[in-house]
mmCIF file of C-alpha atoms in Angstrom:
data_model
loop_
_atom_site.group_PDB
_atom_site.id
_atom_site.type_symbol
_atom_site.label_atom_id
_atom_site.label_comp_id
_atom_site.label_asym_id
_atom_site.label_seq_id
_atom_site.Cartn_x
_atom_site.Cartn_y
_atom_site.Cartn_z
ATOM 1 C CA MET A 647 77.007 97.753 110.132
ATOM 2 C CA MET A 648 78.404 94.231 110.330
ATOM 3 C CA ALA A 649 81.216 95.401 112.597
ATOM 4 C CA LYS A 650 78.735 97.203 114.860
ATOM 5 C CA ALA A 651 76.602 94.061 115.119
ATOM 6 C CA ILE A 652 79.602 91.864 115.939
ATOM 7 C CA ALA A 653 80.829 94.329 118.573
ATOM 8 C CA HIS A 654 77.363 94.464 120.108
ATOM 9 C CA VAL A 655 76.959 90.678 120.243
ATOM 10 C CA ALA A 656 80.479 90.211 121.625
ATOM 11 C CA GLN A 657 79.907 93.079 124.071
ATOM 12 C CA LYS A 658 83.060 94.783 122.865
ATOM 13 C CA PRO A 659 83.528 98.473 122.178
ATOM 14 C CA PHE A 660 83.060 99.616 118.603
ATOM 15 C CA ILE A 661 85.648 102.138 117.446
ATOM 16 C CA ALA A 662 85.006 103.706 114.083
ATOM 17 C CA VAL A 663 88.081 104.582 112.011
ATOM 18 C CA ASN A 664 87.785 106.775 108.948
ATOM 19 C CA HIS A 665 90.016 105.002 106.464
ATOM 20 C CA LEU A 666 90.880 108.249 104.643
ATOM 21 C CA GLU A 667 91.985 109.802 107.916
ATOM 22 C CA ALA A 668 94.078 106.699 108.563
ATOM 23 C CA HIS A 669 95.781 107.187 105.179
ATOM 24 C CA ALA A 670 96.476 110.828 106.017
ATOM 25 C CA LEU A 671 97.892 110.144 109.476
ATOM 26 C CA VAL A 672 99.774 106.862 109.070
ATOM 27 C CA ILE A 673 102.942 108.798 108.203
ATOM 28 C CA ARG A 674 103.014 110.089 111.782
ATOM 29 C CA LEU A 675 103.525 106.530 113.043
ATOM 30 C CA LEU A 676 106.809 106.315 111.167
ATOM 31 C CA HIS A 677 108.114 109.880 110.929
ATOM 32 C CA GLU A 678 107.986 113.101 112.887
ATOM 33 C CA VAL A 679 105.501 115.048 110.782
ATOM 34 C CA LYS A 680 104.136 118.118 112.499
ATOM 35 C CA PHE A 681 100.735 119.718 111.994
ATOM 36 C CA PRO A 682 99.730 121.433 109.820
ATOM 37 C CA PHE A 683 100.865 119.461 106.805
ATOM 38 C CA LEU A 684 99.683 119.126 103.235
ATOM 39 C CA VAL A 685 98.416 115.706 102.154
ATOM 40 C CA LEU A 686 97.927 114.335 98.665
ATOM 41 C CA LEU A 687 95.801 111.285 99.347
ATOM 42 C CA ILE A 688 95.718 108.787 96.491
ATOM 43 C CA SER A 689 93.823 105.547 96.778
ATOM 44 C CA GLY A 690 91.860 103.212 94.581
ATOM 45 C CA GLY A 691 88.684 105.191 95.171
ATOM 46 C CA HIS A 692 89.857 108.645 96.208
ATOM 47 C CA CYS A 693 92.218 111.389 95.185
ATOM 48 C CA GLN A 694 92.221 114.578 97.211
ATOM 49 C CA PHE A 695 94.313 117.352 98.701
ATOM 50 C CA LEU A 696 93.937 118.071 102.395
ATOM 51 C CA ILE A 697 95.552 120.291 104.945
ATOM 52 C CA ALA A 698 95.839 118.183 108.088
ATOM 53 C CA GLN A 699 95.597 120.687 110.924
ATOM 54 C CA ASP A 700 95.225 118.125 113.703
ATOM 55 C CA VAL A 701 93.694 114.710 114.298
ATOM 56 C CA GLY A 702 90.109 115.028 113.107
ATOM 57 C CA LYS A 703 90.652 118.544 111.728
ATOM 58 C CA TYR A 704 91.151 118.847 107.968
ATOM 59 C CA ILE A 705 90.620 121.365 105.217
ATOM 60 C CA LYS A 706 89.821 119.776 101.854
ATOM 61 C CA LEU A 707 91.429 121.786 99.063
ATOM 62 C CA GLY A 708 90.339 119.624 96.161
ATOM 63 C CA GLU A 709 89.337 116.173 95.021
ATOM 64 C CA THR A 710 88.718 114.121 91.939
ATOM 65 C CA LEU A 711 85.625 115.114 90.015
ATOM 66 C CA ASP A 712 85.302 111.696 88.403
ATOM 67 C CA ASP A 713 87.591 108.642 88.626
ATOM 68 C CA SER A 714 90.330 108.362 91.195
ATOM 69 C CA LEU A 715 93.938 108.168 90.085
ATOM 70 C CA GLY A 716 94.258 104.515 91.092
ATOM 71 C CA GLU A 717 91.139 103.682 89.123
ATOM 72 C CA ALA A 718 92.538 105.496 86.073
ATOM 73 C CA PHE A 719 95.759 103.472 86.260
ATOM 74 C CA ASP A 720 93.825 100.224 86.599
ATOM 75 C CA LYS A 721 91.480 101.018 83.694
ATOM 76 C CA VAL A 722 94.324 102.110 81.408
ATOM 77 C CA ALA A 723 96.204 98.922 82.282
ATOM 78 C CA LYS A 724 93.136 96.860 81.407
ATOM 79 C CA MET A 725 92.807 98.662 78.040
ATOM 80 C CA LEU A 726 96.432 97.746 77.350
ATOM 81 C CA GLY A 727 95.873 94.100 78.262
ATOM 82 C CA LEU A 728 97.870 94.358 81.484
ATOM 83 C CA SER A 729 96.948 92.676 84.747
ATOM 84 C CA TYR A 730 95.682 94.190 87.989
ATOM 85 C CA PRO A 731 96.832 96.297 89.763
ATOM 86 C CA GLY A 732 97.820 98.509 86.858
ATOM 87 C CA GLY A 733 100.152 101.030 88.470
ATOM 88 C CA PRO A 734 103.284 98.904 88.947
ATOM 89 C CA LEU A 735 103.030 97.408 85.460
ATOM 90 C CA ILE A 736 102.456 100.774 83.786
ATOM 91 C CA GLU A 737 105.473 102.174 85.643
ATOM 92 C CA LYS A 738 107.679 99.244 84.604
ATOM 93 C CA LEU A 739 106.687 99.470 80.932
ATOM 94 C CA ALA A 740 106.885 103.279 80.904
ATOM 95 C CA LYS A 741 110.629 103.023 81.552
ATOM 96 C CA LYS A 742 110.970 101.374 78.120
ATOM 97 C CA GLY A 743 108.712 103.886 76.395
ATOM 98 C CA ASN A 744 108.789 107.299 74.779
ATOM 99 C CA GLY A 745 106.588 109.620 76.833
ATOM 100 C CA ALA A 746 106.640 112.313 74.164
ATOM 101 C CA ARG A 747 105.145 110.076 71.483
ATOM 102 C CA PHE A 748 101.485 110.612 72.418
ATOM 103 C CA LYS A 749 100.016 113.901 73.641
ATOM 104 C CA LEU A 750 97.337 113.111 76.218
ATOM 105 C CA PRO A 751 94.989 115.762 77.638
ATOM 106 C CA ARG A 752 96.072 117.441 80.869
ATOM 107 C CA ALA A 753 92.693 118.157 82.396
ATOM 108 C CA MET A 754 92.361 120.987 84.906
ATOM 109 C CA ILE A 755 95.960 122.227 84.684
ATOM 110 C CA LYS A 756 96.605 125.947 84.651
ATOM 111 C CA ARG A 757 93.300 126.457 86.435
ATOM 112 C CA SER A 758 92.803 127.585 89.984
ATOM 113 C CA GLY A 759 91.937 125.073 92.661
ATOM 114 C CA CYS A 760 93.081 121.567 93.388
ATOM 115 C CA ASN A 761 90.418 119.400 91.788
ATOM 116 C CA PHE A 762 91.367 116.526 89.498
ATOM 117 C CA SER A 763 89.742 114.929 86.470
ATOM 118 C CA PHE A 764 91.095 111.727 84.970
ATOM 119 C CA SER A 765 88.223 110.516 82.763
ATOM 120 C CA GLY A 766 89.441 112.416 79.684
ATOM 121 C CA ILE A 767 92.852 110.785 79.886
ATOM 122 C CA LYS A 768 91.238 107.354 79.952
ATOM 123 C CA THR A 769 89.128 108.219 76.923
ATOM 124 C CA ALA A 770 92.210 109.444 75.055
ATOM 125 C CA VAL A 771 94.049 106.201 75.847
ATOM 126 C CA LYS A 772 91.017 104.179 74.735
ATOM 127 C CA ASN A 773 91.004 106.043 71.403
ATOM 128 C CA LEU A 774 94.756 105.408 70.982
ATOM 129 C CA VAL A 775 94.380 101.709 71.699
ATOM 130 C CA GLN A 776 91.602 101.434 69.105
ATOM 131 C CA LYS A 777 93.740 103.208 66.461
ATOM 132 C CA LEU A 778 97.023 101.365 67.011
ATOM 133 C CA GLU A 779 97.938 97.756 66.375
ATOM 134 C CA MET A 780 99.427 97.808 69.901
ATOM 135 C CA SER A 781 102.890 96.393 69.462
ATOM 136 C CA GLU A 782 104.986 95.936 72.584
ATOM 137 C CA GLN A 783 106.634 99.314 71.887
ATOM 138 C CA ASP A 784 103.219 100.962 71.434
ATOM 139 C CA VAL A 785 102.186 99.696 74.872
ATOM 140 C CA CYS A 786 105.404 101.023 76.421
ATOM 141 C CA ASP A 787 104.961 104.402 74.716
ATOM 142 C CA VAL A 788 101.324 104.687 75.849
ATOM 143 C CA CYS A 789 102.405 103.851 79.417
ATOM 144 C CA ALA A 790 105.177 106.469 79.309
ATOM 145 C CA SER A 791 102.864 109.105 77.817
ATOM 146 C CA PHE A 792 100.193 108.317 80.391
ATOM 147 C CA GLN A 793 102.652 108.618 83.279
ATOM 148 C CA GLU A 794 104.044 111.916 81.966
ATOM 149 C CA CYS A 795 100.529 113.263 81.662
ATOM 150 C CA ILE A 796 99.659 112.246 85.230
ATOM 151 C CA SER A 797 102.926 113.742 86.517
ATOM 152 C CA ASP A 798 102.191 117.073 84.814
ATOM 153 C CA ILE A 799 98.717 117.160 86.357
ATOM 154 C CA LEU A 800 99.967 116.293 89.850
ATOM 155 C CA LEU A 801 102.748 118.905 89.723
ATOM 156 C CA ASP A 802 100.265 121.572 88.656
ATOM 157 C CA ARG A 803 97.831 120.602 91.409
ATOM 158 C CA VAL A 804 100.589 120.526 94.066
ATOM 159 C CA SER A 805 101.603 124.065 93.106
ATOM 160 C CA ASN A 806 97.996 125.184 93.467
ATOM 161 C CA ALA A 807 97.642 123.447 96.835
ATOM 162 C CA ILE A 808 100.668 125.323 98.177
ATOM 163 C CA ILE A 809 99.249 128.612 96.899
ATOM 164 C CA MET A 810 95.868 127.820 98.481
ATOM 165 C CA ALA A 811 97.482 127.009 101.842
ATOM 166 C CA GLU A 812 99.395 130.301 101.728
ATOM 167 C CA SER A 813 96.180 132.191 100.903
ATOM 168 C CA LEU A 814 94.617 130.657 104.031
ATOM 169 C CA ASN A 815 97.625 131.902 106.057
ATOM 170 C CA ILE A 816 98.545 128.343 106.972
ATOM 171 C CA LYS A 817 102.257 127.605 107.214
ATOM 172 C CA ILE A 818 102.687 124.079 105.930
ATOM 173 C CA ASN A 819 105.403 122.098 107.736
ATOM 174 C CA ASP A 820 105.510 119.047 105.475
ATOM 175 C CA PHE A 821 104.047 117.622 102.297
ATOM 176 C CA VAL A 822 102.878 114.002 102.463
ATOM 177 C CA ILE A 823 101.802 111.796 99.593
ATOM 178 C CA THR A 824 99.948 108.781 100.823
ATOM 179 C CA ALA A 825 98.609 105.951 98.728
ATOM 180 C CA GLU A 826 97.251 102.484 99.107
ATOM 181 C CA LEU A 827 100.036 100.081 98.389
ATOM 182 C CA GLN A 828 99.295 96.689 96.993
ATOM 183 C CA GLN A 829 101.991 94.095 97.020
ATOM 184 C CA ILE A 830 102.325 91.979 93.920
ATOM 185 C CA ILE A 831 102.942 88.344 94.699
ATOM 186 C CA SER A 832 104.062 86.154 91.812
#
């Protein structure tokens, strides 16, 4: 509304841009990606699978039923005493950890569809953090286990998205993963 008011006062055109569509299409500015293509859109507030058929024409295959993936990373990082944004720090510490140490729930896998649910994983991490003394190795192992869990979920959901596209008789040309990137400045 603020942008509309400013455009009106300045007598300039107002052009609305759907930020999720911008995430889905930005790849086409840099690479030759032809329609239709499959998109896994991951941002701080959203996580969804789309088939991009053309500009302004999308089929949503699935989305998060609760927290977005970025939000899950940030909340897990906070539980572990890590700073914001959580993703890069979790990834760095996961490299030093044992991902097999903790078995975290893989919500929605081996089910049809492409929806996501990340709230159970956060609850499981919260319970772990409350049980453990949280040594440096514990933190690394939780990060590694968390990342392995997320990877398993994403791989399962990608497989389902491909199956769903095939069932719609849509030949997918490319698969794009797009995410909000935040640069860490130290």
